Amino acid sequence: DGGITQSPKYLFRKEGQNVTLSCEQNLNHDAMYWYRQDPGQGLRLIYYSQIVNDFQKGDIAEGYSVSREKKESFPLTVTSAQKNPTAFYLCASSIMAGGIETGELFFGEGSRLTVL
Amino acid sequence: DAKTTQPPSMDCAEGRAANLPCNHSTISGNEYVYWYRQIHSQGPQYIIHGLKNNETNEMASLIITEDRKSSTLILPHATLRDTAVYYCIVSSNDYKLSFGAGTTVTVRA
């Protein structure tokens, strides 16, 4: 079935370590996104990418990095520079119709990162 | 992008229609109204979106006022599985969708 796969679902890391969250989609979507969600709050945009080899910072990009070497993949690295990395991370992709984004985001099931 | 105001929570009875309000008084002419929902600990799910006209799909109906300053999402026959946080978002570009706190909807048997 088509969809977005995030892994791992749960991840624990020690302070000072970098960690990479995987996001893969087989929907043939051009655009992909990373959001962060803290308990009881909405989602905040970290990075987004509309085409391969190009990506843009969202509202809270500091302490994070991404790459978009393949259309299907958009991994997120949480670096040691991120001061409060414990959160729920969500990856999404979106449909484009006639070169215009339609507004329908498809989300993965999320990765829950806990820094010990 | 225009900001939205939603009530923090609401209850509704199973089998009845659920009407979720959203105010977006600063919406501009090229901005769409989007609705998503998020069931606990899952990724958000797209429900519906519209620009000016009312919209309906298999999940819900979206009613946008003539001045576009507010909208209502209608779940015609709420079920227990509709319990979720519902987000109303206004944006001209989906890659800049801003998900606020939303409305926590609890459907009661």
CSV table of N, CA, C and O in Angstrom, one decimal, chain B residues 25-106:
chain,number,residue,atom,x,y,z
B,25,SER,N,-10.9,36.0,10.8
B,25,SER,CA,-11.4,37.3,10.4
B,25,SER,C,-10.3,38.0,9.5
B,25,SER,O,-10.7,39.0,8.8
B,26,THR,N,-9.1,37.6,9.6
B,26,THR,CA,-8.0,38.3,8.8
B,26,THR,C,-7.7,37.6,7.5
B,26,THR,O,-6.7,37.9,6.9
B,27,ILE,N,-8.5,36.7,7.1
B,27,ILE,CA,-8.2,35.9,5.9
B,27,ILE,C,-8.1,36.7,4.7
B,27,ILE,O,-8.9,37.7,4.5
B,28,SER,N,-7.2,36.4,3.8
B,28,SER,CA,-7.1,37.2,2.6
B,28,SER,C,-7.6,36.4,1.4
B,28,SER,O,-7.9,35.3,1.5
B,29,GLY,N,-7.8,37.1,0.3
B,29,GLY,CA,-8.5,36.6,-0.9
B,29,GLY,C,-8.0,35.3,-1.5
B,29,GLY,O,-8.7,34.5,-2.0
B,30,ASN,N,-6.7,35.1,-1.3
B,30,ASN,CA,-6.1,33.9,-2.0
B,30,ASN,C,-5.8,32.8,-1.0
B,30,ASN,O,-5.1,31.8,-1.3
B,31,GLU,N,-6.3,32.9,0.3
B,31,GLU,CA,-6.1,31.9,1.3
B,31,GLU,C,-7.2,30.9,1.4
B,31,GLU,O,-8.4,31.2,1.4
B,32,TYR,N,-6.8,29.6,1.5
B,32,TYR,CA,-7.8,28.5,1.6
B,32,TYR,C,-8.0,28.2,3.1
B,32,TYR,O,-7.1,28.5,3.9
B,33,VAL,N,-9.1,27.6,3.4
B,33,VAL,CA,-9.4,27.1,4.7
B,33,VAL,C,-9.2,25.6,4.6
B,33,VAL,O,-9.9,24.9,3.8
B,34,TYR,N,-8.4,25.0,5.5
B,34,TYR,CA,-8.1,23.6,5.6
B,34,TYR,C,-8.6,23.1,6.9
B,34,TYR,O,-8.4,23.8,7.9
B,35,TRP,N,-9.0,21.8,6.9
B,35,TRP,CA,-9.3,21.1,8.2
B,35,TRP,C,-8.6,19.8,8.2
B,35,TRP,O,-8.6,19.0,7.2
B,36,TYR,N,-7.9,19.6,9.3
B,36,TYR,CA,-7.3,18.3,9.6
B,36,TYR,C,-7.7,17.8,10.9
B,36,TYR,O,-8.2,18.6,11.8
B,37,ARG,N,-7.5,16.5,11.2
B,37,ARG,CA,-7.7,16.0,12.6
B,37,ARG,C,-6.6,15.1,12.9
B,37,ARG,O,-6.0,14.5,12.1
B,38,GLN,N,-6.4,15.0,14.3
B,38,GLN,CA,-5.3,14.1,14.8
B,38,GLN,C,-5.9,13.3,15.9
B,38,GLN,O,-6.2,13.8,16.9
B,39,ILE,N,-5.9,12.0,15.7
B,39,ILE,CA,-6.2,11.1,16.7
B,39,ILE,C,-5.0,10.8,17.6
B,39,ILE,O,-3.9,10.8,17.0
B,40,HIS,N,-5.2,10.6,18.8
B,40,HIS,CA,-4.1,10.6,19.8
B,40,HIS,C,-2.9,9.8,19.3
B,40,HIS,O,-3.0,8.6,18.9
B,41,SER,N,-1.7,10.4,19.4
B,41,SER,CA,-0.4,9.8,19.1
B,41,SER,C,-0.3,9.3,17.6
B,41,SER,O,0.5,8.4,17.4
B,42,GLN,N,-1.1,9.8,16.7
B,42,GLN,CA,-1.0,9.5,15.3
B,42,GLN,C,-0.7,10.8,14.5
B,42,GLN,O,-0.8,11.9,15.0
B,43,GLY,N,-0.4,10.6,13.2
B,43,GLY,CA,-0.2,11.8,12.4
B,43,GLY,C,-1.5,12.4,12.0
B,43,GLY,O,-2.5,11.7,11.9
B,44,PRO,N,-1.6,13.7,11.8
B,44,PRO,CA,-2.8,14.3,11.4
B,44,PRO,C,-3.3,13.7,10.1
B,44,PRO,O,-2.6,13.3,9.2
B,45,GLN,N,-4.6,13.8,9.9
B,45,GLN,CA,-5.3,13.3,8.7
B,45,GLN,C,-6.1,14.5,8.0
B,45,GLN,O,-6.8,15.2,8.7
B,46,TYR,N,-5.9,14.7,6.7
B,46,TYR,CA,-6.6,15.7,6.0
B,46,TYR,C,-8.0,15.4,5.9
B,46,TYR,O,-8.4,14.2,5.8
B,47,ILE,N,-8.9,16.4,6.1
B,47,ILE,CA,-10.3,16.2,6.1
B,47,ILE,C,-10.9,16.8,4.8
B,47,ILE,O,-11.5,16.2,4.0
B,48,ILE,N,-10.7,18.2,4.7
B,48,ILE,CA,-11.3,18.9,3.6
B,48,ILE,C,-10.7,20.3,3.5
B,48,ILE,O,-10.1,20.7,4.5
B,49,HIS,N,-10.9,21.0,2.4
B,49,HIS,CA,-10.5,22.3,2.3
B,49,HIS,C,-11.4,23.1,1.3
B,49,HIS,O,-12.0,22.4,0.5
B,50,GLY,N,-11.4,24.4,1.4
B,50,GLY,CA,-12.2,25.2,0.5
B,50,GLY,C,-11.7,26.6,0.4
B,50,GLY,O,-10.9,27.1,1.3
B,51,LEU,N,-12.2,27.3,-0.6
B,51,LEU,CA,-11.8,28.7,-0.8
B,51,LEU,C,-12.9,29.6,-0.5
B,51,LEU,O,-12.9,30.5,0.3
B,52,LYS,N,-14.0,29.5,-1.3
B,52,LYS,CA,-15.2,30.3,-1.1
B,52,LYS,C,-16.5,29.5,-1.0
B,52,LYS,O,-17.3,29.8,-0.1
B,53,ASN,N,-16.6,28.5,-1.8
B,53,ASN,CA,-17.8,27.7,-1.8
B,53,ASN,C,-17.8,26.7,-0.7
B,53,ASN,O,-16.8,26.2,-0.3
B,54,ASN,N,-19.0,26.2,-0.4
B,54,ASN,CA,-19.1,25.1,0.6
B,54,ASN,C,-18.6,23.9,-0.1
B,54,ASN,O,-18.8,23.7,-1.3
B,55,GLU,N,-18.0,23.0,0.6
B,55,GLU,CA,-17.5,21.8,0.1
B,55,GLU,C,-18.0,20.6,0.9
B,55,GLU,O,-18.2,20.7,2.1
B,56,THR,N,-18.1,19.4,0.3
B,56,THR,CA,-18.5,18.2,0.9
B,56,THR,C,-17.8,17.0,0.4
B,56,THR,O,-17.5,17.0,-0.9
B,57,ASN,N,-17.3,16.2,1.2
B,57,ASN,CA,-16.7,14.9,0.8
B,57,ASN,C,-17.3,13.8,1.7
B,57,ASN,O,-18.2,14.0,2.5
B,58,GLU,N,-16.7,12.6,1.6
B,58,GLU,CA,-17.2,11.5,2.3
B,58,GLU,C,-17.0,11.6,3.8
B,58,GLU,O,-17.6,10.9,4.6
B,59,MET,N,-16.1,12.5,4.2
B,59,MET,CA,-15.9,12.6,5.7
B,59,MET,C,-16.7,13.7,6.3
B,59,MET,O,-17.1,13.6,7.5
B,60,ALA,N,-16.8,14.9,5.6
B,60,ALA,CA,-17.4,16.0,6.3
B,60,ALA,C,-17.9,17.1,5.3
B,60,ALA,O,-17.6,16.9,4.1
B,61,SER,N,-18.5,18.1,5.8
B,61,SER,CA,-18.9,19.3,5.0
B,61,SER,C,-18.2,20.5,5.6
B,61,SER,O,-18.0,20.6,6.8
B,62,LEU,N,-17.9,21.4,4.7
B,62,LEU,CA,-17.2,22.7,5.1
B,62,LEU,C,-18.1,23.8,4.6
B,62,LEU,O,-18.4,23.9,3.4
B,63,ILE,N,-18.6,24.6,5.6
B,63,ILE,CA,-19.4,25.8,5.3
B,63,ILE,C,-18.6,27.0,5.6
B,63,ILE,O,-18.1,27.2,6.7
B,64,ILE,N,-18.4,27.8,4.6
B,64,ILE,CA,-17.7,29.1,4.7
B,64,ILE,C,-18.6,30.2,4.5
B,64,ILE,O,-19.4,30.3,3.6
B,65,THR,N,-18.6,31.2,5.5
B,65,THR,CA,-19.5,32.3,5.4
B,65,THR,C,-19.2,33.2,4.2
B,65,THR,O,-18.1,33.1,3.6
B,66,GLU,N,-20.2,34.0,3.8
B,66,GLU,CA,-20.0,34.7,2.5
B,66,GLU,C,-18.8,35.7,2.6
B,66,GLU,O,-18.1,35.9,1.6
B,67,ASP,N,-18.6,36.3,3.8
B,67,ASP,CA,-17.5,37.2,4.0
B,67,ASP,C,-16.2,36.5,4.2
B,67,ASP,O,-15.1,37.1,4.4
B,68,ARG,N,-16.2,35.1,4.3
B,68,ARG,CA,-15.1,34.3,4.5
B,68,ARG,C,-14.4,34.5,5.9
B,68,ARG,O,-13.3,34.0,6.1
B,69,LYS,N,-15.0,35.1,6.8
B,69,LYS,CA,-14.3,35.4,8.1
B,69,LYS,C,-14.5,34.3,9.1
B,69,LYS,O,-13.9,34.3,10.1
B,70,SER,N,-15.3,33.3,8.7
B,70,SER,CA,-15.5,32.2,9.6
B,70,SER,C,-16.0,31.0,8.8
B,70,SER,O,-16.4,31.1,7.7
B,71,SER,N,-15.8,29.8,9.4
B,71,SER,CA,-16.2,28.6,8.7
B,71,SER,C,-16.7,27.6,9.8
B,71,SER,O,-16.4,27.7,11.0
B,72,THR,N,-17.4,26.5,9.3
B,72,THR,CA,-17.8,25.5,10.2
B,72,THR,C,-17.6,24.1,9.5
B,72,THR,O,-17.9,24.0,8.4
B,73,LEU,N,-16.9,23.3,10.3
B,73,LEU,CA,-16.8,21.9,9.8
B,73,LEU,C,-17.9,21.1,10.4
B,73,LEU,O,-18.2,21.1,11.6
B,74,ILE,N,-18.6,20.3,9.5
B,74,ILE,CA,-19.7,19.5,10.0
B,74,ILE,C,-19.4,18.0,9.8
B,74,ILE,O,-19.1,17.6,8.7
B,75,LEU,N,-19.4,17.3,10.9
B,75,LEU,CA,-19.3,15.8,10.8
B,75,LEU,C,-20.8,15.4,11.0
B,75,LEU,O,-21.4,15.5,12.0
B,76,PRO,N,-21.4,14.8,9.9
B,76,PRO,CA,-22.8,14.6,9.9
B,76,PRO,C,-23.4,13.6,10.9
B,76,PRO,O,-24.4,13.8,11.5
B,77,HIS,N,-22.6,12.6,11.1
B,77,HIS,CA,-23.1,11.5,12.1
B,77,HIS,C,-21.9,11.1,12.9
B,77,HIS,O,-21.2,10.2,12.5
B,78,ALA,N,-21.6,11.8,14.0
B,78,ALA,CA,-20.4,11.6,14.7
B,78,ALA,C,-20.4,10.2,15.3
B,78,ALA,O,-21.4,9.7,15.9
B,79,THR,N,-19.2,9.5,15.3
B,79,THR,CA,-19.0,8.2,15.9
B,79,THR,C,-17.9,8.4,16.9
B,79,THR,O,-17.1,9.4,17.0
B,80,LEU,N,-17.7,7.4,17.8
B,80,LEU,CA,-16.7,7.4,18.8
B,80,LEU,C,-15.3,7.5,18.1
B,80,LEU,O,-14.4,8.1,18.7
B,81,ARG,N,-15.1,7.0,16.9
B,81,ARG,CA,-13.9,7.1,16.3
B,81,ARG,C,-13.5,8.5,15.7
B,81,ARG,O,-12.4,8.8,15.3
B,82,ASP,N,-14.5,9.4,15.8
B,82,ASP,CA,-14.3,10.8,15.5
B,82,ASP,C,-13.7,11.6,16.6
B,82,ASP,O,-13.3,12.8,16.4
B,83,THR,N,-13.5,11.0,17.8
B,83,THR,CA,-12.8,11.7,18.9
B,83,THR,C,-11.4,12.0,18.5
B,83,THR,O,-10.6,11.1,18.2
B,84,ALA,N,-11.0,13.3,18.5
B,84,ALA,CA,-9.7,13.7,18.0
B,84,ALA,C,-9.5,15.2,18.2
B,84,ALA,O,-10.5,15.9,18.7
B,85,VAL,N,-8.4,15.7,17.9
B,85,VAL,CA,-8.1,17.1,17.9
B,85,VAL,C,-8.3,17.6,16.4
B,85,VAL,O,-7.7,17.0,15.5
B,86,TYR,N,-9.1,18.6,16.2
B,86,TYR,CA,-9.4,19.1,14.9
B,86,TYR,C,-8.8,20.5,14.7
B,86,TYR,O,-8.9,21.4,15.5
B,87,TYR,N,-8.0,20.6,13.6
B,87,TYR,CA,-7.3,21.8,13.3
B,87,TYR,C,-7.9,22.5,12.1
B,87,TYR,O,-8.1,21.9,11.1
B,88,CYS,N,-8.2,23.8,12.3
B,88,CYS,CA,-8.6,24.7,11.3
B,88,CYS,C,-7.4,25.6,10.9
B,88,CYS,O,-6.8,26.2,11.7
B,89,ILE,N,-7.1,25.6,9.6
B,89,ILE,CA,-5.8,26.2,9.2
B,89,ILE,C,-6.2,27.1,8.0
B,89,ILE,O,-7.0,26.7,7.1
B,90,VAL,N,-5.6,28.3,7.9
B,90,VAL,CA,-5.8,29.1,6.8
B,90,VAL,C,-4.4,29.4,6.1
B,90,VAL,O,-3.5,29.8,6.8
B,91,SER,N,-4.3,29.1,4.8
B,91,SER,CA,-3.0,29.3,4.2
B,91,SER,C,-3.2,29.4,2.7
B,91,SER,O,-4.1,28.9,2.1
B,92,SER,N,-2.2,30.2,2.1
B,92,SER,CA,-2.1,30.3,0.7
B,92,SER,C,-1.2,29.2,0.1
B,92,SER,O,-1.2,29.0,-1.1
B,93,ASN,N,-0.4,28.6,0.9
B,93,ASN,CA,0.5,27.6,0.4
B,93,ASN,C,0.6,26.5,1.5
B,93,ASN,O,0.9,26.7,2.6
B,94,ASP,N,0.4,25.2,1.1
B,94,ASP,CA,0.2,24.2,2.1
B,94,ASP,C,1.6,23.9,2.8
B,94,ASP,O,1.6,23.4,3.9
B,95,TYR,N,2.7,24.3,2.2
B,95,TYR,CA,3.9,24.0,2.9
B,95,TYR,C,4.1,25.0,4.0
B,95,TYR,O,5.1,24.8,4.8
B,96,LYS,N,3.3,25.9,4.2
B,96,LYS,CA,3.4,26.8,5.3
B,96,LYS,C,2.1,26.6,6.2
B,96,LYS,O,1.8,27.5,6.9
B,97,LEU,N,1.5,25.5,6.2
B,97,LEU,CA,0.4,25.2,7.1
B,97,LEU,C,0.9,25.3,8.5
B,97,LEU,O,1.8,24.7,8.9
B,98,SER,N,0.2,26.1,9.3
B,98,SER,CA,0.5,26.3,10.7
B,98,SER,C,-0.6,25.6,11.6
B,98,SER,O,-1.8,26.0,11.5
B,99,PHE,N,-0.3,24.6,12.3
B,99,PHE,CA,-1.2,23.8,13.1
B,99,PHE,C,-1.2,24.4,14.5
B,99,PHE,O,-0.2,24.2,15.2
B,100,GLY,N,-2.2,25.1,14.9
B,100,GLY,CA,-2.3,25.6,16.3
B,100,GLY,C,-2.8,24.5,17.2
B,100,GLY,O,-2.6,23.3,17.0
B,101,ALA,N,-3.4,24.9,18.3
B,101,ALA,CA,-3.8,24.0,19.4
B,101,ALA,C,-5.0,23.2,19.0
B,101,ALA,O,-5.3,22.1,19.5
B,102,GLY,N,-5.9,23.7,18.1
B,102,GLY,CA,-7.0,23.0,17.6
B,102,GLY,C,-8.2,22.9,18.6
B,102,GLY,O,-8.1,23.5,19.7
B,103,THR,N,-9.2,22.1,18.3
B,103,THR,CA,-10.3,21.8,19.1
B,103,THR,C,-10.3,20.4,19.5
B,103,THR,O,-10.3,19.5,18.6
B,104,THR,N,-10.3,20.1,20.8
B,104,THR,CA,-10.4,18.6,21.2
B,104,THR,C,-11.9,18.3,21.2
B,104,THR,O,-12.6,18.8,22.0
B,105,VAL,N,-12.2,17.4,20.3
B,105,VAL,CA,-13.6,16.9,20.2
B,105,VAL,C,-13.7,15.5,20.8
B,105,VAL,O,-13.0,14.6,20.5
B,106,THR,N,-14.7,15.5,21.8
B,106,THR,CA,-14.9,14.2,22.4
B,106,THR,C,-16.3,13.7,22.1
B,106,THR,O,-17.3,14.5,22.3
